[in-house]
mmCIF file of C-alpha atoms and ligand atoms in Angstrom:
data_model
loop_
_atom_site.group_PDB
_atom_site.id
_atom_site.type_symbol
_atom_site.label_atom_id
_atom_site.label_comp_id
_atom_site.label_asym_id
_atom_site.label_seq_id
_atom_site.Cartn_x
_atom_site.Cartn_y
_atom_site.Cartn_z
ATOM 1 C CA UNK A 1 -84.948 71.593 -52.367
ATOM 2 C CA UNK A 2 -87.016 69.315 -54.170
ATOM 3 C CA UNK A 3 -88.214 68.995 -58.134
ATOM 4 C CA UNK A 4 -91.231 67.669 -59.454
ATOM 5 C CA UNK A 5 -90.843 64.989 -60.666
ATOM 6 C CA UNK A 6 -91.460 65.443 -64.503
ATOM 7 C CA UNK A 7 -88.620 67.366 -64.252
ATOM 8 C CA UNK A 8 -85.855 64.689 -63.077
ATOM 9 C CA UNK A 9 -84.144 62.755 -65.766
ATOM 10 C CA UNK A 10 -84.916 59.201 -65.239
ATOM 11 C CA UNK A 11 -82.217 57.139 -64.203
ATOM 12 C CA UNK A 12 -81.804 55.173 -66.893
ATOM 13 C CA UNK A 13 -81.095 58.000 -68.847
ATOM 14 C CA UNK A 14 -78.486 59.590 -67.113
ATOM 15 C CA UNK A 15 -76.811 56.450 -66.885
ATOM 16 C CA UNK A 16 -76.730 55.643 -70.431
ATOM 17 C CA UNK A 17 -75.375 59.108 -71.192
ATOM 18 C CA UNK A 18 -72.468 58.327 -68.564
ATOM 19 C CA UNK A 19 -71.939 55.195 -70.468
ATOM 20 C CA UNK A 20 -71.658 56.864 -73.887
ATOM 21 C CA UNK A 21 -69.132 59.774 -72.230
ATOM 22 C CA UNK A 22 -67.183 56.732 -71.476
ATOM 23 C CA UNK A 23 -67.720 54.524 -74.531
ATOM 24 C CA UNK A 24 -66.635 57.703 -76.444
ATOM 25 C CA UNK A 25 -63.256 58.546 -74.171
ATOM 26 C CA UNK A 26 -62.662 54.659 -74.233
ATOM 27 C CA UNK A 27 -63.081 53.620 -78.553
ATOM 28 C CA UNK A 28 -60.483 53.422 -80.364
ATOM 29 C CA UNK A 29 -62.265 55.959 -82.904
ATOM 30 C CA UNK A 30 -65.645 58.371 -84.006
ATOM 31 C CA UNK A 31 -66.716 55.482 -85.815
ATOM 32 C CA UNK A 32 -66.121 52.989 -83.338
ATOM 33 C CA UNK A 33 -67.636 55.128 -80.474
ATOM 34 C CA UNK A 34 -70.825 56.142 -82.506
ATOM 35 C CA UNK A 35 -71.519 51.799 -83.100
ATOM 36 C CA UNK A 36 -71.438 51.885 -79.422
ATOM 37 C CA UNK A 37 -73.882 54.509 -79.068
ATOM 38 C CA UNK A 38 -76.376 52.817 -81.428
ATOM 39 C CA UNK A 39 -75.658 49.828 -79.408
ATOM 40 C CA UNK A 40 -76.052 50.809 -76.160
ATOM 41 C CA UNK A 41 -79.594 52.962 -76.810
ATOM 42 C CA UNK A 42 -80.849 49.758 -78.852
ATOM 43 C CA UNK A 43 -80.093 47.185 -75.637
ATOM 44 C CA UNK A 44 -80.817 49.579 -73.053
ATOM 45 C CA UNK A 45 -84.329 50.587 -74.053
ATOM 46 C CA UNK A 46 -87.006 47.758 -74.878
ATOM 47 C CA UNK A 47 -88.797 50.703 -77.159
ATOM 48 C CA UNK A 48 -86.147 51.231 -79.290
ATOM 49 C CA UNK A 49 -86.090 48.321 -81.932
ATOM 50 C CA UNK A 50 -84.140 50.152 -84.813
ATOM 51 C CA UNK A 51 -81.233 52.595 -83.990
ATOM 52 C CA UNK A 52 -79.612 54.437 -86.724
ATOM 53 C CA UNK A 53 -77.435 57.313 -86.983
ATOM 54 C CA UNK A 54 -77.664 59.244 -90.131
ATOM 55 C CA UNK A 55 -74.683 61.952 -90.807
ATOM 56 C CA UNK A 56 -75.377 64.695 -93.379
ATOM 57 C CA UNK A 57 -72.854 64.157 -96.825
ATOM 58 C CA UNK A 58 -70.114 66.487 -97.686
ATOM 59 C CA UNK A 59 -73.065 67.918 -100.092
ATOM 60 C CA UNK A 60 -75.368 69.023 -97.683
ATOM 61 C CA UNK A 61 -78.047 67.563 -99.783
ATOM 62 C CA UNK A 62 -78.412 63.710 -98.476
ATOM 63 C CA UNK A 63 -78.242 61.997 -95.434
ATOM 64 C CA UNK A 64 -76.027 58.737 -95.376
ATOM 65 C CA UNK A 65 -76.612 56.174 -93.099
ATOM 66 C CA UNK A 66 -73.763 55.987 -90.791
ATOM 67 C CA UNK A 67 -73.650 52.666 -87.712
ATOM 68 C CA UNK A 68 -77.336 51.538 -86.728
ATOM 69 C CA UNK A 69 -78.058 48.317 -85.188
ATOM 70 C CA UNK A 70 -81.778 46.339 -85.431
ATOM 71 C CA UNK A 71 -83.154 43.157 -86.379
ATOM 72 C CA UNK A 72 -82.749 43.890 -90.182
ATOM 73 C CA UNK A 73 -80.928 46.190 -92.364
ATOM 74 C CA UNK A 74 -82.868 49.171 -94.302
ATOM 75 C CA UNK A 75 -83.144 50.077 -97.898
ATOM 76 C CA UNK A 76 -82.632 53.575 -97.240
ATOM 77 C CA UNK A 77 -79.070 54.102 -96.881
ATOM 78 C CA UNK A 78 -78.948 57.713 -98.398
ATOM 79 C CA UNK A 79 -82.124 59.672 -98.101
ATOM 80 C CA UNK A 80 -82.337 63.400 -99.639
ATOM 81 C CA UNK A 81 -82.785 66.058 -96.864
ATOM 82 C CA UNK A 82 -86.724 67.077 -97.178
ATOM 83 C CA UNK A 83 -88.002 63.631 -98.071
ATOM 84 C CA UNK A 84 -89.280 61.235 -95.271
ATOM 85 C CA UNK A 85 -89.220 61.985 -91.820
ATOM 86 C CA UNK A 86 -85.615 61.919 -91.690
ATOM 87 C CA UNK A 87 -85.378 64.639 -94.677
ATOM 88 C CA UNK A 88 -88.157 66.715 -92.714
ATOM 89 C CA UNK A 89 -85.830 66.345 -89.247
ATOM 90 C CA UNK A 90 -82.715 67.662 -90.763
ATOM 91 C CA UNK A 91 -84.589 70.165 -93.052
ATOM 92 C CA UNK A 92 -86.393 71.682 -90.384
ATOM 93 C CA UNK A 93 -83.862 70.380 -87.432
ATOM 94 C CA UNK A 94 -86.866 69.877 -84.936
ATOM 95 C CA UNK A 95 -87.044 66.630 -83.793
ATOM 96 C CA UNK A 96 -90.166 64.354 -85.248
ATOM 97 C CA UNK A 97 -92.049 62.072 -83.303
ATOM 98 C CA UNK A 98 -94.694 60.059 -85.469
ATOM 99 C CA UNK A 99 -97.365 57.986 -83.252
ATOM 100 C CA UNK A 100 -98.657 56.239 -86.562
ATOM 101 C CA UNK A 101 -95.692 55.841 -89.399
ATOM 102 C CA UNK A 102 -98.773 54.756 -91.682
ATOM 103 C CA UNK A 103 -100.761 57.954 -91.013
ATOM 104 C CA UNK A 104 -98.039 59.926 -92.374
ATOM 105 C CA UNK A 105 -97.898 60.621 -95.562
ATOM 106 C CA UNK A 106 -94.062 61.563 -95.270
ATOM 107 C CA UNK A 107 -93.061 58.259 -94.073
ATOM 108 C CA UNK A 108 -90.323 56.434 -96.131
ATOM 109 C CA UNK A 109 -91.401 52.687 -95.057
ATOM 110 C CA UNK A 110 -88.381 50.796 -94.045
ATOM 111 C CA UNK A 111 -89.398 47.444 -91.749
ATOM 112 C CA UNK A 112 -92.905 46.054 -91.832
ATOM 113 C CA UNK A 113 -93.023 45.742 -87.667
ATOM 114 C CA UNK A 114 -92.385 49.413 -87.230
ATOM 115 C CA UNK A 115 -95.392 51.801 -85.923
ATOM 116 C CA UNK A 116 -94.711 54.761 -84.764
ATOM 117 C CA UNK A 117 -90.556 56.231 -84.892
ATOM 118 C CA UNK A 118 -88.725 59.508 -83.456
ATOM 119 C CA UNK A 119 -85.987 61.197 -85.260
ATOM 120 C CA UNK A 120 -83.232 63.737 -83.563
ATOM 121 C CA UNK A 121 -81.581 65.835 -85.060
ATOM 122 C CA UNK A 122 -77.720 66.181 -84.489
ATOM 123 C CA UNK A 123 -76.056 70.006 -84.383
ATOM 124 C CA UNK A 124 -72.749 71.197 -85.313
ATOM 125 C CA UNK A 125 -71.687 74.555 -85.151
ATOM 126 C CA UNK A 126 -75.756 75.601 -85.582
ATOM 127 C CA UNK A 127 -75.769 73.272 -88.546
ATOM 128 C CA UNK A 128 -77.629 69.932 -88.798
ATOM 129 C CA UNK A 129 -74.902 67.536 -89.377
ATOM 130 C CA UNK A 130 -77.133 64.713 -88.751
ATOM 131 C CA UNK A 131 -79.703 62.422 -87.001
ATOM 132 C CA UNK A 132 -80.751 59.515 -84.479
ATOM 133 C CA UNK A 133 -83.177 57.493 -86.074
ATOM 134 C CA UNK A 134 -85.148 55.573 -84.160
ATOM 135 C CA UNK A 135 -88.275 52.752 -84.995
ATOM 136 C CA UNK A 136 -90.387 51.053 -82.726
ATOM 137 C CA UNK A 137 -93.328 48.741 -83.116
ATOM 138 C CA UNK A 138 -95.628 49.960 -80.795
ATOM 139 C CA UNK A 139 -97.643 53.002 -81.645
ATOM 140 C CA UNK A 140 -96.801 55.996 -79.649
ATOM 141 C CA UNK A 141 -93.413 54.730 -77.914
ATOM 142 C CA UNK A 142 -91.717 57.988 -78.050
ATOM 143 C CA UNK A 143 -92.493 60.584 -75.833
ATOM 144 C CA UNK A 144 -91.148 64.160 -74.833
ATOM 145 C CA UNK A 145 -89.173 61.964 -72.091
ATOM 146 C CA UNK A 146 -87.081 59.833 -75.170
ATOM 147 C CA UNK A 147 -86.934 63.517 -77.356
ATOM 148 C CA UNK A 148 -84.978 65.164 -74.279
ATOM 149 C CA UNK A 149 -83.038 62.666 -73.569
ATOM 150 C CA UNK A 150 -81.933 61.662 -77.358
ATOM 151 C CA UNK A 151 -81.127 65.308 -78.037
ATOM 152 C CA UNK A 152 -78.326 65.053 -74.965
ATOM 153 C CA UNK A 153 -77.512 61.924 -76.953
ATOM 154 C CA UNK A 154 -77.185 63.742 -79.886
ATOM 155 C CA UNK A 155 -75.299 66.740 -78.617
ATOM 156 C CA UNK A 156 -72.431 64.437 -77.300
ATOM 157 C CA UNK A 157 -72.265 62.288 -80.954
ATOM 158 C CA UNK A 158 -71.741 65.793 -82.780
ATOM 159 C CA UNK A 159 -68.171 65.369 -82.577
ATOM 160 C CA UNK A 160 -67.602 61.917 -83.785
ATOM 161 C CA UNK A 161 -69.187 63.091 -87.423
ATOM 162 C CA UNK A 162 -67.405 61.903 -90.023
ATOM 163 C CA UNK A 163 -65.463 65.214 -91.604
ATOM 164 C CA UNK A 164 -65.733 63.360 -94.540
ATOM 165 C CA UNK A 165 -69.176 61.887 -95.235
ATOM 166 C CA UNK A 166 -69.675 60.966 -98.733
HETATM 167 N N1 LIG B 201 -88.661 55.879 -91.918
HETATM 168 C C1 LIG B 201 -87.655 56.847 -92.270
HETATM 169 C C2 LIG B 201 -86.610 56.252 -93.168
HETATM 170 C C3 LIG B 201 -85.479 55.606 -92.445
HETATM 171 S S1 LIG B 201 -85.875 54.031 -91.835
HETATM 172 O O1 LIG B 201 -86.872 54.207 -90.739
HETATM 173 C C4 LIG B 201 -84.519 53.366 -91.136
HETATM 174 C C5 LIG B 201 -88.276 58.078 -92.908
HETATM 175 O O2 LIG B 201 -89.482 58.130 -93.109
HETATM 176 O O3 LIG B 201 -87.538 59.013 -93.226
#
């Protein structure tokens, strides 16, 4: 039986999603496996120039910024839930994918090179417990394509959430 197309997971996704079942069996802890995540989306794919992962505090109020990896470190290291496009994803918990960061009013600017950025939001238990941030500086990189496959991501870093994020 075949499948259209549009409806296979490319390769290169399902392989990176094998790689973070193993990274995460293999680390020596949450912490250390989540790096690895960050890691191995920001080498894989050429699109994805700023990786972040963004846990929810112990408030429910902020998000803290938890392992990311990128050619320069952000300002925003704790951004209230509601405010940017982060706050809107874990308000809301739909993923956001902005074409044009400067077209939207919402957007909490964080690197000069970035254009256009998707942000996933992470579910425990039905809750938001927090987010993949990604930036990229091309307009439109993300697609439905990187939103499917980041939310598998994101459904196998639930578990290595901090239990205490402050
Ligand atoms: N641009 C985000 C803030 C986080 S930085 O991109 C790392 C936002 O608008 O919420």
């Amino acid at each position: 039986m075949s499948h259209a197309v549009a409806e296979e997971r490319p390769v290169e996704h399902g392989d990176a999603l094998n790689l973070l079942r193993a990274a995460i069996a293999e680390a020596p802890g949450p912490d250390a496996a989540a790096q690895r995540a960050v890691e191995l989306l920001h080498d894989r794919f050429a699109h994805y120039d700023w990786v972040g992962i963004y846990w929810v505090d112990v408030s429910g109020t902020e998000l803290v910024l938890g392992p990311w990896t990128g050619p320069e470190a952000t300002e925003h290291t704790r951004i209230p839930i509601g405010v940017g496009i982060c706050g809107a994803a874990a308000a809301s918990g739909q993923t956001e994918i902005v074409d044009d960061v400067n077209a939207d009013p919402r957007y909490l600017a964080c690197f000069s090179s970035t254009r256009s950025e998707i942000v996933v939001p992470i579910f425990a238990e039905g809750q938001v417990v927090g987010e993949i941030d990604i930036d990229g500086s091309d307009l439109a990189a993300y697609d439905q394509t990187d939103a499917n496959f980041l939310e598998e991501m994101a459904a196998l870093l639930a578990p290595l959430r901090p239990r205490d994020a402050a």
